[in-house]
Structures are given as structure tokens and as C-alpha cells.
Coordinates of C-alpha atoms and ligand atoms in Angstrom, one line a residue:
M13 CA 108.5 -47.5 148.9
P14 CA 105.7 -44.9 148.3
N15 CA 106.7 -41.3 147.9
R16 CA 105.1 -40.3 151.2
L17 CA 106.1 -37.8 153.9
L18 CA 104.3 -37.6 157.2
I19 CA 104.9 -34.5 159.3
T20 CA 103.9 -34.9 162.9
N21 CA 103.7 -32.7 166.0
V22 CA 103.1 -29.5 164.1
S23 CA 100.8 -26.5 164.3
I24 CA 99.4 -25.7 160.9
A25 CA 98.2 -22.2 159.7
K26 CA 96.1 -23.4 156.8
M27 CA 95.4 -19.9 155.4
D28 CA 92.3 -21.3 153.7
E29 CA 89.6 -19.1 152.3
P30 CA 86.5 -19.8 154.4
D31 CA 88.4 -18.9 157.6
D32 CA 89.3 -15.2 158.0
G33 CA 92.0 -16.0 160.5
Y34 CA 95.0 -18.3 160.2
G35 CA 92.9 -21.4 160.0
L36 CA 95.2 -22.7 162.8
I37 CA 95.2 -26.3 164.0
T38 CA 97.5 -27.4 166.8
H39 CA 98.8 -30.9 167.7
A40 CA 98.4 -31.7 164.0
A41 CA 99.9 -33.9 161.4
L42 CA 100.1 -33.6 157.6
L43 CA 100.6 -36.3 155.0
I44 CA 102.3 -35.6 151.6
Q45 CA 102.1 -38.0 148.8
D46 CA 103.6 -37.6 145.3
G47 CA 104.3 -33.9 145.9
K48 CA 100.8 -33.0 147.0
I49 CA 99.0 -32.7 150.3
E50 CA 97.1 -35.9 150.9
W51 CA 95.7 -35.4 154.3
L52 CA 95.9 -33.1 157.4
G53 CA 94.3 -33.3 160.8
S54 CA 94.9 -34.0 164.4
V55 CA 97.7 -36.3 165.4
S56 CA 95.2 -38.5 167.1
D57 CA 93.5 -39.1 163.7
I58 CA 96.5 -40.0 161.6
P59 CA 95.3 -42.6 159.0
A60 CA 96.4 -46.2 159.6
G61 CA 98.8 -48.1 157.4
L62 CA 101.4 -45.4 156.8
G63 CA 104.2 -47.3 158.4
D64 CA 106.4 -47.1 155.3
S65 CA 106.3 -43.2 155.1
E66 CA 109.2 -41.0 155.7
E67 CA 108.5 -39.2 159.0
L68 CA 109.4 -35.7 160.2
D69 CA 108.8 -34.7 163.8
A70 CA 108.3 -30.9 163.7
C71 CA 108.6 -30.6 167.5
G72 CA 105.6 -28.3 167.8
R73 CA 106.8 -25.8 165.2
L74 CA 104.5 -23.8 162.9
L75 CA 103.8 -24.9 159.3
T76 CA 102.4 -22.5 156.7
P77 CA 102.1 -22.5 153.0
A78 CA 105.5 -21.6 151.5
L79 CA 105.6 -17.9 150.8
I80 CA 105.0 -16.4 147.3
D81 CA 106.6 -13.2 146.1
C82 CA 104.1 -12.1 143.5
H83 CA 105.9 -8.9 142.3
T84 CA 109.6 -8.8 141.6
H85 CA 112.2 -7.4 139.1
I86 CA 115.0 -9.7 140.3
V87 CA 116.5 -10.1 136.8
H88 CA 118.4 -6.8 136.1
G89 CA 121.9 -5.5 135.6
G90 CA 123.7 -2.9 137.7
N91 CA 122.6 -1.0 140.7
R92 CA 121.3 2.5 141.5
A93 CA 123.1 3.3 144.8
R94 CA 124.0 6.7 143.4
E95 CA 120.3 7.5 143.0
F96 CA 119.7 6.6 146.6
E97 CA 122.3 9.2 147.5
M98 CA 120.6 11.7 145.1
R99 CA 117.2 11.2 146.7
L100 CA 118.8 11.7 150.1
E101 CA 120.1 15.0 148.7
G102 CA 116.6 16.0 147.8
A103 CA 116.0 14.8 144.2
S104 CA 112.6 13.0 143.7
Y105 CA 112.2 9.6 141.9
E106 CA 110.3 11.4 139.1
E107 CA 113.1 14.1 138.7
I108 CA 115.7 11.4 138.5
A109 CA 113.7 9.5 135.9
R110 CA 113.0 12.6 133.8
A111 CA 116.8 13.4 133.8
G112 CA 117.5 10.0 132.2
G113 CA 118.2 8.1 135.4
G114 CA 115.8 5.7 137.1
I115 CA 114.5 2.7 135.1
I116 CA 116.4 3.9 132.0
S117 CA 119.8 3.6 133.7
T118 CA 119.0 0.0 134.6
V119 CA 117.9 -0.5 131.0
T120 CA 121.4 0.5 129.9
A121 CA 123.1 -1.8 132.5
T122 CA 120.8 -4.7 131.6
R123 CA 121.4 -4.4 127.9
E124 CA 125.1 -4.5 128.6
T125 CA 125.0 -7.6 130.8
D126 CA 125.1 -11.0 129.1
E127 CA 122.7 -13.7 129.8
A128 CA 125.1 -15.8 132.0
A129 CA 126.0 -12.8 134.2
L130 CA 122.3 -11.7 134.5
L131 CA 121.5 -15.3 135.6
Q132 CA 124.2 -15.5 138.2
D133 CA 123.0 -12.3 139.9
A134 CA 119.4 -13.2 139.7
L135 CA 120.1 -16.6 141.2
K136 CA 121.7 -15.0 144.2
R137 CA 118.5 -12.9 144.7
A138 CA 116.3 -15.9 144.2
D139 CA 118.4 -17.8 146.8
S140 CA 117.8 -15.2 149.4
L141 CA 114.1 -15.4 148.9
I142 CA 114.2 -19.2 148.9
D143 CA 116.1 -19.0 152.2
E144 CA 113.1 -17.2 153.7
G145 CA 110.7 -20.0 152.7
V146 CA 109.6 -18.7 149.3
S147 CA 108.6 -21.4 146.8
L148 CA 107.2 -19.2 143.9
I149 CA 108.6 -16.0 142.5
E150 CA 107.0 -13.7 139.9
I151 CA 109.7 -12.1 137.7
K152 CA 109.2 -9.3 135.3
S153 CA 111.1 -8.1 132.2
G154 CA 111.0 -4.4 131.6
Y155 CA 114.7 -3.4 131.7
G156 CA 115.3 -4.2 128.0
L157 CA 112.8 -2.0 126.1
D158 CA 113.9 -3.7 123.0
V159 CA 113.0 -7.1 121.6
E160 CA 116.3 -8.7 122.2
T161 CA 116.8 -7.7 125.8
E162 CA 113.2 -8.2 126.9
L163 CA 113.5 -11.8 125.7
K164 CA 116.9 -12.2 127.3
M165 CA 115.4 -11.2 130.7
L166 CA 112.5 -13.6 130.3
R167 CA 114.8 -16.5 129.3
V168 CA 116.9 -15.8 132.4
A169 CA 113.7 -15.8 134.5
R170 CA 112.6 -19.2 133.1
T171 CA 116.2 -20.6 133.6
I172 CA 116.0 -19.8 137.4
E173 CA 113.2 -22.4 137.6
R174 CA 115.5 -25.1 136.2
E175 CA 118.5 -24.1 138.3
R176 CA 116.7 -24.0 141.7
S177 CA 113.8 -25.7 143.5
V178 CA 111.5 -22.8 143.0
R179 CA 108.6 -22.0 140.7
V180 CA 108.8 -18.9 138.5
V181 CA 106.0 -17.0 136.9
T182 CA 106.9 -14.4 134.3
S183 CA 105.4 -11.1 133.4
F184 CA 106.2 -9.2 130.2
L185 CA 106.8 -5.6 131.3
G186 CA 107.9 -4.1 128.0
A187 CA 105.7 -1.0 128.8
H188 CA 107.9 -0.1 131.8
A189 CA 109.4 3.1 130.5
V190 CA 109.8 5.1 127.3
P191 CA 113.3 4.4 125.9
K192 CA 115.6 7.4 125.7
G193 CA 114.7 9.6 122.7
A194 CA 111.7 7.4 121.6
D195 CA 108.2 8.5 121.1
A196 CA 105.9 6.6 123.5
D197 CA 103.2 5.8 120.9
F198 CA 105.8 4.6 118.4
Y199 CA 107.5 2.5 121.1
I200 CA 104.2 0.8 122.1
D201 CA 103.2 -0.1 118.5
K202 CA 106.5 -0.8 116.9
V203 CA 108.7 -2.2 119.7
C204 CA 106.6 -3.3 122.7
I205 CA 103.8 -5.1 121.0
P206 CA 106.2 -7.0 118.6
A207 CA 108.4 -7.9 121.6
L208 CA 105.3 -9.3 123.3
E209 CA 104.5 -11.3 120.3
A210 CA 108.0 -12.7 120.0
A211 CA 108.2 -13.5 123.7
H212 CA 104.8 -15.2 123.6
K213 CA 105.8 -17.3 120.7
E214 CA 108.8 -18.6 122.7
G215 CA 106.4 -19.4 125.6
L216 CA 108.1 -16.8 127.9
V217 CA 105.0 -14.8 129.0
D218 CA 102.6 -15.8 131.7
A219 CA 101.1 -12.3 132.1
V220 CA 101.4 -8.8 130.6
D221 CA 102.3 -5.9 132.9
G222 CA 102.9 -2.2 132.4
F223 CA 103.6 1.0 134.2
C224 CA 100.8 3.5 133.8
E225 CA 102.1 6.8 135.2
G226 CA 103.0 10.4 134.1
I227 CA 106.7 9.3 133.7
A228 CA 105.7 6.1 131.7
F229 CA 102.6 5.3 129.7
D230 CA 99.1 6.7 129.7
T231 CA 95.9 4.7 129.7
V232 CA 95.4 4.9 125.9
Q233 CA 98.9 3.5 125.3
M234 CA 98.4 0.8 127.9
G235 CA 95.0 0.0 126.5
R236 CA 96.6 -0.8 123.1
L237 CA 99.0 -3.3 124.7
F238 CA 96.2 -4.9 126.8
E239 CA 94.1 -5.3 123.7
R240 CA 96.9 -7.3 122.1
A241 CA 97.3 -9.3 125.3
R242 CA 93.6 -10.1 125.2
Q243 CA 93.9 -11.3 121.5
L244 CA 96.8 -13.5 122.6
D245 CA 94.8 -14.8 125.6
I246 CA 97.3 -13.6 128.1
P247 CA 96.1 -12.2 131.4
V248 CA 97.1 -8.7 132.4
K249 CA 98.2 -6.8 135.5
L250 CA 99.4 -3.2 136.0
H251 CA 101.7 -0.9 138.1
A252 CA 99.1 1.8 138.6
E253 CA 98.3 4.7 140.8
Q254 CA 101.8 4.6 142.4
L255 CA 102.8 8.3 142.2
S256 CA 99.5 9.9 141.0
N257 CA 96.0 8.9 139.8
I258 CA 95.7 8.8 136.0
G259 CA 93.2 6.0 135.6
G260 CA 95.4 2.9 135.3
T261 CA 93.4 1.0 137.9
K262 CA 90.1 1.4 136.1
L263 CA 91.8 0.5 132.8
A264 CA 93.3 -2.7 134.4
A265 CA 89.9 -3.6 135.9
S266 CA 88.2 -3.2 132.6
Y267 CA 90.5 -6.0 131.3
N268 CA 89.8 -8.1 134.5
A269 CA 93.4 -7.7 135.6
L270 CA 94.8 -10.4 137.8
S271 CA 96.2 -7.7 140.0
V272 CA 96.7 -3.9 140.2
D273 CA 100.0 -3.2 142.0
H274 CA 101.1 -0.2 144.2
V275 CA 97.7 1.5 144.2
E276 CA 98.7 4.1 146.8
Y277 CA 96.7 6.8 144.9
A278 CA 93.8 4.5 144.0
D279 CA 90.5 6.1 145.2
K280 CA 87.3 4.4 146.3
T281 CA 85.9 4.3 142.7
D282 CA 89.1 2.6 141.6
I283 CA 88.7 0.1 144.4
A284 CA 85.1 -0.6 143.5
A285 CA 86.2 -1.3 139.9
M286 CA 88.8 -3.8 141.2
A287 CA 86.2 -5.5 143.4
K288 CA 83.9 -5.9 140.3
A289 CA 86.8 -7.2 138.2
G290 CA 88.1 -9.6 140.9
S291 CA 91.5 -8.0 140.8
V292 CA 93.9 -8.4 143.7
A293 CA 95.6 -5.3 145.2
V294 CA 99.3 -6.0 145.4
L295 CA 100.8 -3.7 148.1
L296 CA 104.5 -2.9 147.9
P297 CA 105.6 -1.3 151.1
G298 CA 109.3 -1.4 150.0
A299 CA 108.7 1.1 147.2
F300 CA 106.5 3.3 149.5
Y301 CA 109.3 3.3 152.1
T302 CA 112.2 3.9 149.7
L303 CA 110.5 6.7 147.9
H304 CA 109.5 8.4 151.2
E305 CA 105.9 8.2 149.9
T306 CA 103.2 9.6 152.3
Q307 CA 100.0 8.6 150.5
K308 CA 99.0 5.2 151.9
P309 CA 96.8 2.7 150.0
L310 CA 93.2 2.8 151.3
V311 CA 93.4 -0.5 153.2
E312 CA 90.1 0.0 154.9
A313 CA 88.4 0.4 151.5
F314 CA 90.0 -2.8 150.1
R315 CA 88.7 -4.5 153.2
S316 CA 85.2 -3.2 152.9
E317 CA 85.0 -3.9 149.2
S318 CA 86.5 -7.4 149.8
V319 CA 89.4 -6.8 147.4
P320 CA 92.1 -9.4 148.3
M321 CA 95.4 -7.8 149.3
A322 CA 98.7 -9.4 148.5
V323 CA 102.1 -8.2 149.7
A324 CA 105.4 -8.4 147.7
T325 CA 108.9 -7.2 147.8
D326 CA 108.9 -5.4 144.3
W327 CA 112.6 -6.2 144.5
N328 CA 114.2 -3.9 141.9
P329 CA 117.4 -1.7 141.9
G330 CA 115.5 1.6 142.1
S331 CA 112.3 2.0 144.1
S332 CA 112.6 -1.2 146.2
P333 CA 116.1 -2.7 146.6
M334 CA 114.6 -5.1 149.2
G335 CA 115.5 -8.8 149.3
S336 CA 113.2 -9.9 152.1
L337 CA 109.6 -10.9 151.8
L338 CA 109.4 -11.2 155.6
L339 CA 110.4 -7.6 155.9
A340 CA 107.7 -6.7 153.3
M341 CA 105.2 -8.4 155.6
N342 CA 106.4 -6.5 158.6
M343 CA 106.3 -3.2 156.7
S344 CA 102.8 -3.9 155.4
C345 CA 101.7 -4.1 159.0
T346 CA 103.7 -1.1 160.3
L347 CA 103.4 1.2 157.4
F348 CA 100.0 0.3 155.9
G349 CA 98.1 -1.1 158.9
L350 CA 97.6 -4.7 157.7
T351 CA 97.0 -7.2 160.4
P352 CA 99.6 -10.1 160.7
V353 CA 96.8 -12.4 159.4
E354 CA 96.4 -10.1 156.3
A355 CA 100.2 -10.0 155.8
L356 CA 100.5 -13.8 155.8
A357 CA 97.4 -14.1 153.5
G358 CA 99.1 -11.5 151.3
T359 CA 102.2 -13.7 150.8
T360 CA 100.3 -17.0 150.5
R361 CA 96.7 -17.3 149.4
N362 CA 96.3 -13.8 147.9
A363 CA 99.7 -13.8 146.3
A364 CA 98.7 -17.1 144.5
R365 CA 95.5 -15.4 143.4
A366 CA 97.4 -12.4 142.1
L367 CA 99.2 -14.8 139.8
G368 CA 96.0 -16.6 138.8
L369 CA 97.1 -19.9 140.5
K370 CA 94.8 -22.2 142.2
D371 CA 97.2 -25.1 143.1
C372 CA 99.1 -23.4 145.9
G373 CA 98.9 -20.7 148.6
I374 CA 96.9 -22.6 151.2
V375 CA 97.4 -25.8 153.1
A376 CA 94.6 -28.2 152.0
P377 CA 94.3 -31.7 150.4
G378 CA 95.1 -31.7 146.7
K379 CA 97.3 -28.6 146.8
R380 CA 101.0 -28.7 146.0
A381 CA 103.1 -29.5 149.0
D382 CA 105.0 -26.2 148.9
L383 CA 105.3 -25.5 152.6
A384 CA 107.4 -23.7 155.2
I385 CA 108.2 -24.8 158.8
W386 CA 109.1 -22.0 161.1
D387 CA 110.8 -21.8 164.4
V388 CA 108.0 -19.8 166.0
L389 CA 105.1 -20.5 168.3
E390 CA 102.5 -18.2 166.8
P391 CA 101.9 -17.1 163.2
A392 CA 102.0 -13.3 164.1
E393 CA 105.7 -13.7 164.8
L394 CA 106.4 -13.9 161.1
S395 CA 105.4 -10.3 160.7
Y396 CA 106.4 -9.0 164.1
R397 CA 110.2 -9.3 163.9
F398 CA 112.3 -7.9 161.2
G399 CA 115.9 -8.7 160.2
V400 CA 115.4 -12.1 161.6
N401 CA 114.8 -15.3 159.6
P402 CA 112.9 -17.9 161.6
L403 CA 112.7 -20.5 158.7
H404 CA 113.4 -24.0 160.0
R405 CA 112.9 -25.8 156.7
R406 CA 111.2 -25.5 153.4
I407 CA 109.4 -28.2 151.6
F408 CA 109.1 -27.9 147.8
G409 CA 106.9 -30.1 145.8
G410 CA 106.8 -32.5 148.7
R411 CA 110.6 -32.7 149.0
L412 CA 112.5 -31.6 152.1
Ligands
NIG20 O1 107.5 -1.4 140.7 N1 106.9 1.5 139.3 C1 107.6 1.1 138.3 N2 108.5 0.0 138.3 C2 109.2 -0.4 139.5 C3 110.4 0.5 139.7 C4 111.5 0.1 138.9 C5 112.7 0.9 139.0 O2 112.7 2.0 139.7 O3 113.7 0.4 138.5 C6 108.4 -0.5 140.7 O4 108.5 0.3 141.7
FE21 FE1 107.4 -3.2 140.2

């Protein structure tokens, strides 16, 4: 029997590029063959001769591309609840980081946690994203800051893909923070770049990321890492302009970064550089919310410069302990002023683009059949509610 699934009686938000809306078709059907979308259209046009297909009546529900979380740090040890309390008592994220807390405290915990325990915790986090219809998770290293632990994190990330029905894309984030007592230049040249080379050799790196900020690395240091990434033919992305504007966005754009992430402090010249480079702006409302940030990303400028906007959880133990991509969509609307169409594009089409992927993120013939069916009538409902999970079922690689 052919490996075919026919979904009938469904509304489809195609989220495809030429249409600025949802690309909605109602009273539709969709045919999946061998893990890919073969055909979609009106129920009245279902091709003949499909009698031997498995069939699923969606009872009028909404089908979208499965969601993509294009920026996470879900492999990490420990937690930072104490810092949450400290911030509520008035300490800032930067003060905590400069006092040796922040990312560095998670580095200590991650170094101390063995691979099996890291995997168990990360799988729980992956499961809660999968339960919300996520089919693809980007996972960063960056809590090792030494060769051994950076590679350990990336191996755990790759293992998640084997343990669950989910795709994983990795980013090497060795330039996340300066290790305690280290010199930033020495660290980049003698630890971070060798760690990248070792991880690349093991096939663990899909992209190179960094944190360009006063409390992390400057543009010259990041530039040296990006130069090595270019020699190794690995695409780059960057945490930039999160807490201040120090030029990270323009640096990333000069390397044709896949994405520039956070970007609250990016100005119009930064956004013009991103437009020219074709970089996606990854908006992270969970970090904005957690850090009580008041500087919002210039959403109107991203729109007018046609810079695609993605939305992600940034799930990490410090600035964004948020395990819900649906909540990130809601927050991107409420806090940043995205429309529900933009929020859904941000976790489907534009999230795929932020990862440099062309085989997913929209519902169209030839794309992977990574799909989500929701118990909602209209696509805006996905961003409208929060704390509610309307997923009916997820289809991964054509399988229910
Ligand atoms: O994306 N901005 C830098 N990196 C993370 C924070 C990581 C942490 O606080 O542990 C972020 O927000
Ligand atoms: Fe991050």
C-alpha cells in the first residue's frame, strides 16, 4: 500500500510567500505522499484514484505548517530562580552577570552535569515544544565555554533528534560569555575558535552564533570568529543589540547573517543593513519581558524595509525561562505590535528562513509534511489566547 495520507475537511493556512495573509483555503484537502506534501486544494478537486490512501477527516479544523522554534538554549544544566528573585529586588541582568552570575552560573552547572542528565532535561523541554506542534528546534551551545563542554552540549542537541520525532538544527555559541578570569581576546583565539573547529569536525555545527554586547564580546572579537566560520563555510547569526547598540547587527549583516536576534536597540541604519544582507530579525519577547526591557524592536522599520521577522522562545534559564512558542507568538503581538499573521509567519515561514531552510515552513507541494492541526476556527486564535494549547495533532514527516 502506498505511503499516502489524505486529510479532508480542513482549513489550510498555507503561509506561503506570495500571499501576505494566511493564504487561507477552506473546505480543503491535502495529500501527503512519502513524507512530503503532494497536493492540496478544494475537497471538490481531490484527485481520483486515491482509494488506498489512509484518510483523516479533520472535521473542519485548521491546518498550518508545524511550528519552528528558531532560537533556543534548551540544553543546559541548573536553573537561575535565585536571579529571578534578585532582579525583583532591583538588580539588573547586567549587574548580575558582572558579579559572576548570569550565563556564567549556568556554565558552571552545565559543566557539572553529565551528558545523560543534560539529555533527560533537554528532552523534557523538547517534549513541551513538540506538544505545541513544534517540528523543528534550533538549539545552541554556549554554556560550556571550553572545548569539552561545548561539544557535549552539541552532541546532546543532536541526540534529541534521534530520540524524538523532531528536527534539530544546532548553533555553536562558544562566544556567549567570557569565562571567569579569562581575557576575552585570548578566549576567542585560543578556546572558542579551536572549539568551533573541533565541533565542526564532528559534524555538530549548522551555524555559528555569538553574543555581541558590553557584557560579552565586541565586534572585533566577533569578527574574528565569523572570519573562521566563513573559512569553514558555516553560516552565521548573532545575538545583537539586545541591551545596547554596539554595532553587532552591522557586523552580522556584513557576513550575510542568516538572522540577527533580539535587535531591540537596532536602529534604522542597522535594519537597512539587514535588508541588504537578507538577514531575518528574530524577535524574542520572552527575554524582553523577563528583563523588564522597555526598548522595543522597530517593527515598523522591519516592515518598511521588508526584513522578515521571526519569533522564538529563546528558552534559556536566565533571560527567557519560557517553554511555550505559542506564548511567544502572543507576546510578540501584545508587546511588540506584530499582527497575528506576522506572529504565525514568524514561527513558520520566517523561522525556516532564519535557519536557512527551504524545505519547510509553508504548506505547499514538495515541502516536508511537517504540519499542525489545531482545534480553532481562525488562525488568529493561535496568537490570541495564552496558557491554552489548542493543538489537535501534529504530523511529522507525513506521519501522524
Ligand atoms: O538569548 N543574550 C544572550 N544570551 C541569552 C541569555 C542566556 C542567559 O541569560 O543564560 C539570550 O537572551
Ligand atoms: Fe538567546
